Short mmCIF file of C-alpha atoms in Angstrom, two decimals:
data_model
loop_
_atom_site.label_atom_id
_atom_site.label_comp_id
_atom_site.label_asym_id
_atom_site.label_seq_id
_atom_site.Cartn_x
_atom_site.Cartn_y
_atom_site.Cartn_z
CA UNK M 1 164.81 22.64 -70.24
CA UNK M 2 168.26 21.79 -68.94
CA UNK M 3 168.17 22.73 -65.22
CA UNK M 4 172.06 24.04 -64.99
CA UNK M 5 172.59 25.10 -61.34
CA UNK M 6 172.29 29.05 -61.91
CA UNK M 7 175.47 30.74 -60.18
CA UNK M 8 174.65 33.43 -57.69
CA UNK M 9 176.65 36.17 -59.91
CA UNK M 10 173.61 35.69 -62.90
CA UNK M 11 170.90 36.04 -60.37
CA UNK M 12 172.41 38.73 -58.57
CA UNK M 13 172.52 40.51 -61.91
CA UNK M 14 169.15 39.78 -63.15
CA UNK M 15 168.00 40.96 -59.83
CA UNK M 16 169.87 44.12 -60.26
CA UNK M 17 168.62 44.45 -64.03
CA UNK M 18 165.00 43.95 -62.91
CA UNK M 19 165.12 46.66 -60.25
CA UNK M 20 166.17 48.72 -62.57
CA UNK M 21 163.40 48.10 -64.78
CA UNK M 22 164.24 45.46 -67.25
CA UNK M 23 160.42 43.50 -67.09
CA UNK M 24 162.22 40.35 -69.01
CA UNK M 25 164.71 39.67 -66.34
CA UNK M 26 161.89 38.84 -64.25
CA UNK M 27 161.32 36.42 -67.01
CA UNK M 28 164.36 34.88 -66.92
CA UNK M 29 164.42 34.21 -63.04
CA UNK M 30 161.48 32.50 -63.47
CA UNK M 31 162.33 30.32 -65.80
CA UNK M 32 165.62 29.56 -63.93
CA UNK M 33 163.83 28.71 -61.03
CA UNK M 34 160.45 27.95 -61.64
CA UNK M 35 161.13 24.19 -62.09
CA UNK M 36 162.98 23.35 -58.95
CA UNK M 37 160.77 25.15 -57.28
CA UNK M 38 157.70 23.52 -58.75
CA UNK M 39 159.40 20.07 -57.53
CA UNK M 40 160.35 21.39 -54.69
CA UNK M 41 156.97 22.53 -53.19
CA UNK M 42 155.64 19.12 -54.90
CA UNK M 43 158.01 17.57 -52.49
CA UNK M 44 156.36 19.23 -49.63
CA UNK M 45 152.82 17.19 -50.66
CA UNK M 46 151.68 20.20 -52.05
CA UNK M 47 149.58 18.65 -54.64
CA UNK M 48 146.51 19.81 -55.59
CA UNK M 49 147.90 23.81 -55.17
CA UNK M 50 151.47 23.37 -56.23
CA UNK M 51 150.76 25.89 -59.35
CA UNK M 52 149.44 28.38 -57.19
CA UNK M 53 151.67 27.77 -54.31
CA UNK M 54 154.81 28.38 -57.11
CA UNK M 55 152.98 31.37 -58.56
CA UNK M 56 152.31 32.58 -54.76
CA UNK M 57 155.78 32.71 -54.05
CA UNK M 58 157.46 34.05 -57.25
CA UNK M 59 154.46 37.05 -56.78
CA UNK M 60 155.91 37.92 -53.51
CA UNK M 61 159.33 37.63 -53.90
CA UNK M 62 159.41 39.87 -56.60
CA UNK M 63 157.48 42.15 -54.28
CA UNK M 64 160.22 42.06 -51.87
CA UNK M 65 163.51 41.75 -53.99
CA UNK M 66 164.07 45.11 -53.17
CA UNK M 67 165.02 43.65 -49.91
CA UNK M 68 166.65 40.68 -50.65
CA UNK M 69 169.78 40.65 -48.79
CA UNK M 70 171.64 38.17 -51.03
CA UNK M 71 172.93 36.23 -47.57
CA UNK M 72 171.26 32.97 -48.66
CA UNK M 73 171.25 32.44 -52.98
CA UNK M 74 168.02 33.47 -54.52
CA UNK M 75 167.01 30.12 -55.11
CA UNK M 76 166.94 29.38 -51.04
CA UNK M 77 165.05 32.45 -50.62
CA UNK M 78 162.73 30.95 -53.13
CA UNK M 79 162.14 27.94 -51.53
CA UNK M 80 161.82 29.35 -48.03
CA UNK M 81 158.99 31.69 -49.01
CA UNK M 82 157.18 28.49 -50.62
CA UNK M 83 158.21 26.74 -47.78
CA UNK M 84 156.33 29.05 -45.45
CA UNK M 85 153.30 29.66 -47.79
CA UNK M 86 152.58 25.80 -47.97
CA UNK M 87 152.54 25.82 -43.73
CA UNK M 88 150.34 28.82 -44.23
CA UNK M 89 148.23 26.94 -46.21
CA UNK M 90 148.18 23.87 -43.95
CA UNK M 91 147.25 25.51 -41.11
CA UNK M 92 144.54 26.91 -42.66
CA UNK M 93 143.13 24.40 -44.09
CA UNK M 94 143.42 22.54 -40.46
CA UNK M 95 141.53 24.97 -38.83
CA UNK M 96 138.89 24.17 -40.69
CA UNK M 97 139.04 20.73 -39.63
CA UNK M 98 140.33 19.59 -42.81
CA UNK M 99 143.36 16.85 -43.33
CA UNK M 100 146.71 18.02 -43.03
CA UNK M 101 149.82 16.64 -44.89
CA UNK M 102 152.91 18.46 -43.53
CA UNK M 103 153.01 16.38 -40.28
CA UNK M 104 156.47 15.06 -39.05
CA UNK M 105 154.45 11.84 -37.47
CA UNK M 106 153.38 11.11 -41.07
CA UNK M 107 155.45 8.47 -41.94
CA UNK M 108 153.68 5.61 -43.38
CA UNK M 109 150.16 6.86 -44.56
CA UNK M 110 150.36 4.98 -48.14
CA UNK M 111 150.35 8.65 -49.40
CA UNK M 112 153.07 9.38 -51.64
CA UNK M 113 153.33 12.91 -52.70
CA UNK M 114 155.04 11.76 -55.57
CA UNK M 115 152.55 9.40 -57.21
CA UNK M 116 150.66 9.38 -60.54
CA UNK M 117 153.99 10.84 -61.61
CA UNK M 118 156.48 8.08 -61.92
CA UNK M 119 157.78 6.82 -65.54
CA UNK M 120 159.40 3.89 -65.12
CA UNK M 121 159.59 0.96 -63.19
CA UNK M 122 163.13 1.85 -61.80
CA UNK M 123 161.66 5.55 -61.03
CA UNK M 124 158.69 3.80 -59.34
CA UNK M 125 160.79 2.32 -56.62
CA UNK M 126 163.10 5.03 -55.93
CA UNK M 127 159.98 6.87 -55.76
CA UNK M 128 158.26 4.68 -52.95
CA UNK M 129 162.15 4.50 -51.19
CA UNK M 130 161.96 8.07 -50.74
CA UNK M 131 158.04 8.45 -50.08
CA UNK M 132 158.44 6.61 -47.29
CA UNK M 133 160.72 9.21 -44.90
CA UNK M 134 159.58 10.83 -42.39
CA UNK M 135 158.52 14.19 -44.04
CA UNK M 136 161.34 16.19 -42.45
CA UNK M 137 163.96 13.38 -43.54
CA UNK M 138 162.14 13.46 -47.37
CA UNK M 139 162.60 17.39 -47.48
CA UNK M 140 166.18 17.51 -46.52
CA UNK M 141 166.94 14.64 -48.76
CA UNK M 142 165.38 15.65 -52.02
CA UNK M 143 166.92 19.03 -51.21
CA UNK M 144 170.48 18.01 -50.84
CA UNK M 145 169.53 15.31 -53.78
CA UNK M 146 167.68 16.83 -56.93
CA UNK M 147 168.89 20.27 -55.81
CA UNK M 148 172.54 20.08 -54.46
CA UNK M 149 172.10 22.60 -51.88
CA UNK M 150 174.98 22.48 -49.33
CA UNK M 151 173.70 21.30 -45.35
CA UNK M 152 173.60 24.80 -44.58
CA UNK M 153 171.68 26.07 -47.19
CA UNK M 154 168.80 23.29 -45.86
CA UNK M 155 169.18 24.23 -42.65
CA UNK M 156 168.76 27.52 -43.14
CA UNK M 157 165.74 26.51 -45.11
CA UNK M 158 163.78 23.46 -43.39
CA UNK M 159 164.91 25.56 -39.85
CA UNK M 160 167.23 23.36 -38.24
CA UNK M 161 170.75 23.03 -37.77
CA UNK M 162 173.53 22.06 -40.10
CA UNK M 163 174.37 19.06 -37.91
CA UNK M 164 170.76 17.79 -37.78
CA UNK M 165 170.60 18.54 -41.06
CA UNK M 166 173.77 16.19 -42.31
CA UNK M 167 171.84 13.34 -39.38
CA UNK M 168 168.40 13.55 -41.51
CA UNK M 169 170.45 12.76 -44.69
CA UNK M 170 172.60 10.24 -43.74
CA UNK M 171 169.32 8.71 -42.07
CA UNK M 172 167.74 8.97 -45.27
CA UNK M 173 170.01 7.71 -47.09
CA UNK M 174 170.46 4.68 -44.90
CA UNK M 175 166.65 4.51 -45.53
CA UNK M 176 166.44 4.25 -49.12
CA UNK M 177 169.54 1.90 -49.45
CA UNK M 178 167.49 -0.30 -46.81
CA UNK M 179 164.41 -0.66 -48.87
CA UNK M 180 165.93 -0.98 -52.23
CA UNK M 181 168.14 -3.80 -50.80
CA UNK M 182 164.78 -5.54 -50.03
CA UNK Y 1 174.59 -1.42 -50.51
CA UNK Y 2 176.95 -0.59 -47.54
CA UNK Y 3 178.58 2.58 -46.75
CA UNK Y 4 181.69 3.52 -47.16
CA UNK Y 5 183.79 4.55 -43.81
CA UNK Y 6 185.17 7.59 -44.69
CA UNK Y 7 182.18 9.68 -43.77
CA UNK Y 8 183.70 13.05 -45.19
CA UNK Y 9 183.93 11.60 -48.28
CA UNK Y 10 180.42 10.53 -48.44
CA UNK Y 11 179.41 14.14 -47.45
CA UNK Y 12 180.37 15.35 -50.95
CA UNK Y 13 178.94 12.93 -52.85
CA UNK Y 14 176.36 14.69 -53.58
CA UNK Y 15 178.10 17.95 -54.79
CA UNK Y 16 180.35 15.55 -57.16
CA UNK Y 17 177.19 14.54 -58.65
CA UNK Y 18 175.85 18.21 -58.82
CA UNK Y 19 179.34 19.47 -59.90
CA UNK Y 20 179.68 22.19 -57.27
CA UNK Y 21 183.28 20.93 -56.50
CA UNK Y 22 186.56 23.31 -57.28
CA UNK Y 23 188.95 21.18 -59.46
CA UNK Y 24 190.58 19.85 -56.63
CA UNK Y 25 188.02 18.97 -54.58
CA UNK Y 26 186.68 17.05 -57.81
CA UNK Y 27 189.57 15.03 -58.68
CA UNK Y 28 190.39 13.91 -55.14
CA UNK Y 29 186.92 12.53 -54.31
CA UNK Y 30 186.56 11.20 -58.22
CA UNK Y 31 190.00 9.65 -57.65
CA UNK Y 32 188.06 8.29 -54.03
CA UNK Y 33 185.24 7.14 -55.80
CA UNK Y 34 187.13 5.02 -58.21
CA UNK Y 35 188.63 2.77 -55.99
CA UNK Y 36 185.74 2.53 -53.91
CA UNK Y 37 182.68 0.21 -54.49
CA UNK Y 38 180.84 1.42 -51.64
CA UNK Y 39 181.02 5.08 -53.09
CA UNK Y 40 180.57 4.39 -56.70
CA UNK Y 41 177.52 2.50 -55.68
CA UNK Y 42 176.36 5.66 -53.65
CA UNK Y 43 177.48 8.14 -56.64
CA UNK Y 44 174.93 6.14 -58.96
CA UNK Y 45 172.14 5.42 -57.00
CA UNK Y 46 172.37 9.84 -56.55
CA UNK Y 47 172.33 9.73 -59.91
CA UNK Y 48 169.49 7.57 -60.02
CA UNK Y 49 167.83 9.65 -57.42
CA UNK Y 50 168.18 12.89 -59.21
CA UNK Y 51 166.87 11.40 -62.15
CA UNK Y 52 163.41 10.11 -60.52
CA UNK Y 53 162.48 12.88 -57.78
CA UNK Y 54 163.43 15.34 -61.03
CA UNK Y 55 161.59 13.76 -63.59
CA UNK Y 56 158.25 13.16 -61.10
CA UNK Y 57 158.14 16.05 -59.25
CA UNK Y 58 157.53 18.60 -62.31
CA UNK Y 59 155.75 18.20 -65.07
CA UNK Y 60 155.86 21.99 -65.83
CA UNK Y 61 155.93 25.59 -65.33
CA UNK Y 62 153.93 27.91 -67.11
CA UNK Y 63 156.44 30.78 -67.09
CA UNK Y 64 153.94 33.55 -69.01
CA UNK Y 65 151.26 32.72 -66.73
CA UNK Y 66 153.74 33.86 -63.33
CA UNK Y 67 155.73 36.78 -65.32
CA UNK Y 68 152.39 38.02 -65.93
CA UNK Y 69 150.94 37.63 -62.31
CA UNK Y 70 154.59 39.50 -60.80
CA UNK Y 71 154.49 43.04 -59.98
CA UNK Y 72 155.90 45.40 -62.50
CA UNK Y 73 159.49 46.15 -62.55
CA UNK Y 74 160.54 49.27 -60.95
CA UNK Y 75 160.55 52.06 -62.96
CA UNK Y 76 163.74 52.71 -64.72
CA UNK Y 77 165.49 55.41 -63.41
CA UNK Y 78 162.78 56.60 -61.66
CA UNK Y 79 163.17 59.31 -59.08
CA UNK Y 80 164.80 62.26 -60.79
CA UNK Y 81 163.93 65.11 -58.14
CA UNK Y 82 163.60 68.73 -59.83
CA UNK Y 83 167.00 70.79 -59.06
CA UNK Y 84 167.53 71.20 -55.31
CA UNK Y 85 165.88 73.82 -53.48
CA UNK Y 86 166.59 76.06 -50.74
CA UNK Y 87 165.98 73.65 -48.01
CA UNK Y 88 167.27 69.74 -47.51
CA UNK Y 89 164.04 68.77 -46.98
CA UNK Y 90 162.68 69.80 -49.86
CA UNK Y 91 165.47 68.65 -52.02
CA UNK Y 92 165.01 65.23 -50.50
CA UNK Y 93 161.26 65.34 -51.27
CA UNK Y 94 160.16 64.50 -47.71
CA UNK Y 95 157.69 67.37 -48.48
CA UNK Y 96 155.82 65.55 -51.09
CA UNK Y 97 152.55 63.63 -49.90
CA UNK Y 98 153.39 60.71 -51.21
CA UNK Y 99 156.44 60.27 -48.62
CA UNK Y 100 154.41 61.67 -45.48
CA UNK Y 101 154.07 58.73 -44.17
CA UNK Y 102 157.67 57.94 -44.37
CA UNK Y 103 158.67 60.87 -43.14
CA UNK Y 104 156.22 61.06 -40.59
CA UNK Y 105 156.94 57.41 -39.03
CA UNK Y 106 160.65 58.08 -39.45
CA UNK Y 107 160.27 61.43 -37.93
CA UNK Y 108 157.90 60.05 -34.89
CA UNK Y 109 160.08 57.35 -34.28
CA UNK Y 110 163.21 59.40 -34.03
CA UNK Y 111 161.71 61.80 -32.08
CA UNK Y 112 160.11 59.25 -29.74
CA UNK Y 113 163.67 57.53 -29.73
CA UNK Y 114 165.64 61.24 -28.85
CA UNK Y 115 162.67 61.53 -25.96
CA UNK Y 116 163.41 58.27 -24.57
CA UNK Y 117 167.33 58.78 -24.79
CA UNK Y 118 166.88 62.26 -23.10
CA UNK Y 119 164.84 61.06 -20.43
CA UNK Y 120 165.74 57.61 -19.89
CA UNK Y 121 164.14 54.65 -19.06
CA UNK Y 122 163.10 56.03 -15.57
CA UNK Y 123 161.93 59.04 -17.15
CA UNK Y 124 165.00 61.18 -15.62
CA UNK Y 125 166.78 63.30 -17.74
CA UNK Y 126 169.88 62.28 -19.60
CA UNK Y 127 172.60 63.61 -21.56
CA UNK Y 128 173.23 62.51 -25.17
CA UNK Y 129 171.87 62.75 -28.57
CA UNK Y 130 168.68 60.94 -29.84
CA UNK Y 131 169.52 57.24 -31.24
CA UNK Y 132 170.12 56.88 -34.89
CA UNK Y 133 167.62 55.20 -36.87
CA UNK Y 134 168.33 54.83 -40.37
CA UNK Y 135 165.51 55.58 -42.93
CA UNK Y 136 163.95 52.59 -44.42
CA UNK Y 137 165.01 51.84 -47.66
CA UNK Y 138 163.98 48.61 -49.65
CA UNK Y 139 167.16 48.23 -50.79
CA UNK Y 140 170.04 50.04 -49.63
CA UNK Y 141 170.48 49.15 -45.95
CA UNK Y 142 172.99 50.05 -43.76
CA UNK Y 143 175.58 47.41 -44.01
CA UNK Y 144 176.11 46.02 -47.97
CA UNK Y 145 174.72 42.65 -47.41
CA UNK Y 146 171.38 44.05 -48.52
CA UNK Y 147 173.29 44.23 -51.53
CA UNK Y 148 172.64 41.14 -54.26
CA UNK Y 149 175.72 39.87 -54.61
CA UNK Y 150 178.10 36.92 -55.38
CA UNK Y 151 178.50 33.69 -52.91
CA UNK Y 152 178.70 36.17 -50.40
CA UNK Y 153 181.71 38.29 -49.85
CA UNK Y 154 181.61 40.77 -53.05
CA UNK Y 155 178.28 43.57 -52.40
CA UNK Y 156 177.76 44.69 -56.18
CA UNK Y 157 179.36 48.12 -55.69
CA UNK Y 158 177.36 51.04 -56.15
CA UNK Y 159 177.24 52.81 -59.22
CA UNK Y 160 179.01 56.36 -59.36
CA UNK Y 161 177.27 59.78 -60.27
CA UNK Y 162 175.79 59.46 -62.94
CA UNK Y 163 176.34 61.17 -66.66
CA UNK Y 164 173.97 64.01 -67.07
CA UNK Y 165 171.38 62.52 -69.61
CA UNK Y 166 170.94 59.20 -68.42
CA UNK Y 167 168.20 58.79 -65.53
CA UNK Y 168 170.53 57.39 -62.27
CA UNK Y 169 170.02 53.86 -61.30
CA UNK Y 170 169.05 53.14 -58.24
CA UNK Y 171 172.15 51.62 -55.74
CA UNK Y 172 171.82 48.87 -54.09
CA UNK Y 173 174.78 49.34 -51.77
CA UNK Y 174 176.64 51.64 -49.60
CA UNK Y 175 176.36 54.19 -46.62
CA UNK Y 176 173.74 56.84 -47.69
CA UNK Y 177 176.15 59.70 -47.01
CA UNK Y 178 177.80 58.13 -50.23
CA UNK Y 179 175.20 58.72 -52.67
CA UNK Y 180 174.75 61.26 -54.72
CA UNK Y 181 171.34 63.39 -54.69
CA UNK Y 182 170.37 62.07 -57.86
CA UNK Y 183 171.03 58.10 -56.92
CA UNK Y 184 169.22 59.20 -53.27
CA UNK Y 185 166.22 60.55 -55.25
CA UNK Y 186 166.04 57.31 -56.96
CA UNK Y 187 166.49 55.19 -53.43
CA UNK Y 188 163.05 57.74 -52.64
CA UNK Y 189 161.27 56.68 -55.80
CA UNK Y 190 161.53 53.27 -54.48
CA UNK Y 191 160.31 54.22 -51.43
CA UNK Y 192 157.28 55.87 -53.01
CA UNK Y 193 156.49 52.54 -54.88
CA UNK Y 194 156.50 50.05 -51.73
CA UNK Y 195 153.20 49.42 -49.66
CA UNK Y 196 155.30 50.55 -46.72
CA UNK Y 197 156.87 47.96 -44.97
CA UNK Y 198 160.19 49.15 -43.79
CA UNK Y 199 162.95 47.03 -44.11
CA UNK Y 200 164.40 45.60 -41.32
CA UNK Y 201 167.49 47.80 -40.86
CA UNK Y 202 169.55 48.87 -38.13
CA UNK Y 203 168.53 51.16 -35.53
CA UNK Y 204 170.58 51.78 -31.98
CA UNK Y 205 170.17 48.90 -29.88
CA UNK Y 206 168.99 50.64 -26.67
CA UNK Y 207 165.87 52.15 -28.70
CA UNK Y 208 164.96 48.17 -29.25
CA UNK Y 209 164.36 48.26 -25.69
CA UNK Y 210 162.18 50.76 -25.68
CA UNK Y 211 160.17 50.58 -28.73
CA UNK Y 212 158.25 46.68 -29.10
CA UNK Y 213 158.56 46.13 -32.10
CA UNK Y 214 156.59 43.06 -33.89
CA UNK Y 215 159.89 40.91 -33.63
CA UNK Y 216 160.20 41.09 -29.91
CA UNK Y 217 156.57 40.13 -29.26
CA UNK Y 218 156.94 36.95 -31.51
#
């Protein structure tokens, strides 16, 4: 499915449609969405749960759209409900004394959320460039990478400022360029 | 692969890639781009980028399986109140069970908040009307950004009165006192249908004070 950057106008209009009953707009947001936001909670090392983590969040933004402001686009609403559902879910699962993966001192555990996935050989390195930011530096990046969101859109997201935001790319990118010049 | 110098430049890099540049925009940094090694070098390793993260992060959604998981759309038109009666109230619906506890919280708090602005903080009278508090509605607040709308400047305007067969929509938009009775019934029905979390909407800024709320003690 091409993944054409859906323009706040159709979203806003499928919102408005599905509020006012229409069951297959709800449809269509999903399937406008429900890709990036699949990678994007992938992103986040959500492995294991990233179905239910994507399901999670479409479940209870619908249940709240009738309070969706429209400040931010839908799609950064989207991913900071997932956003706040995988920390949910990380602190959980560290109470119980379990391993957790969203940790900003994570840098160079071997795990890379993205492998098992990669297809080629070129993919495979680009892959291990990125997996091995700091997670902070790996979310902002593959946001303002595979999604095109503008620094304040992140920042609004990842909770940060615009500034710091623009620093973790450029530090990123710096990163990547680094390794693959290896 | 060094970078190129002209760090503005390199900040939309990304959005030439993604095409979220206005024509201008577009043909000045493409024009950039061209005559710069660093940049092209930048623009396809992006490309590269997008490519990978895109085509490893997601190997699908299952679409039917989360439709079918959502919450039912709202119903359409819902909300048509009988003919008004003899009393706002009751032409409001605020008598019907389903709303007491909307009414009732709205009514305790603004009673609570009239108390407090009567008496004051030091529990001496005062002069002056009891705060404001707007009634929660899921999706008409106050002030049109609850609206959804375009980039952000355009709230979707509300719809007018509606034609007598058709069941009203309900507005997203606007100052109550705009709304007809049959669009307000509507904003009600929606009201009916939530599990009751108000929406976060304005209310006078001294009755903040006085009322801790959940956001304050956070």
């Amino acid at each position: 499915m091409a993944d054409t950057l859906p323009t706040d106008v159709e979203d806003a209009e499928l919102i408005d449609r599905w509020l006012s009953g229409e069951q297959a707009a709800a449809t269509r947001l999903v399937e406008r969405h429900g890709v990036p936001l699949t990678r994007y909670v992938a992103s986040l090392g959500g492995r294991g749960d990233t179905d239910e983590v994507v399901q999670d969040t479409f479940v209870r933004a619908f249940g709240a759209l009738g309070t969706f402001r429209g400040d931010a686009s839908f799609r950064s609403w989207l991913f900071t409900i997932a956003r706040r559902l995988l920390l949910d879910r990380r602190r959980t699962v560290r109470r119980r004394g379990e391993q957790v993966e969203l940790q900003d001192h994570d840098t160079t555990t071997g795990e890379d959320p993205l492998a098992g996935m990669v297809a080629t050989e070129t993919q495979s390195r680009l892959a291990a460039a990125v997996g091995r930011l700091s997670p902070t530096q790996r979310e902002v990046f593959a946001l303002r990478v595979t999604e095109g969101m503008s620094y304040r859109e992140i920042a609004a997201l990842v909770g940060t400022s615009e500034g710091a935001a623009r620093v973790h790319y450029h530090h990123a990118m710096r990163a990547v360029k680094e390794f693959l010049d290896a | 692969m060094r970078d190129c110098a002209n760090a503005d430049m390199r900040d939309l890099l990304p959005e030439l890639v993604h095409e979220r540049l206005d024509a201008d925009a577009r043909d000045r940094v493409a024009t950039h781009v061209a005559g710069c090694a660093e940049c092209a070098t930048e623009v396809a390793l992006l490309r590269e980028l997008r490519e990978a993260l895109g085509a490893t992060a997601a190997p699908g959604v299952d679409v039917s399986r989360i439709v079918a998981a959502l919450p039912s759309a709202p119903r359409r038109g819902a909300g048509v109140r009988p003919a008004p009666s003899a009393t706002p109230l009751d032409r409001r619906g605020w008598a019907t069970p389903r709303l007491g506890w909307v009414a009732a919280a709205t009514l305790a708090l603004t009673v609570g908040v009239g108390s407090w602005q009567a008496f004051g903080r030091d529990g001496a009278p005062q002069a002056g009307r009891p705060a404001e508090v707007a009634v929660a509605s899921p999706g008409a607040p106050a002030e049109p950004a609850g609206a959804a709308r375009t980039g952000g400047d355009t709230p979707v305007e509300a719809r007018g009165r509606p034609a007598a067969a058709p069941r009203p929509r309900a507005p997203l938009v606007g100052d109550l006192s705009v709304y007809s009775d049959d669009e307000l019934a509507a904003l009600l029905a929606m009201v009916e249908e939530l599990e009751g979390v108000p929406s976060e909407e304005t209310v006078d800024a001294e009755a903040v004070d006085t009322f801790t709320n959940d956001e304050e003690g956070r």
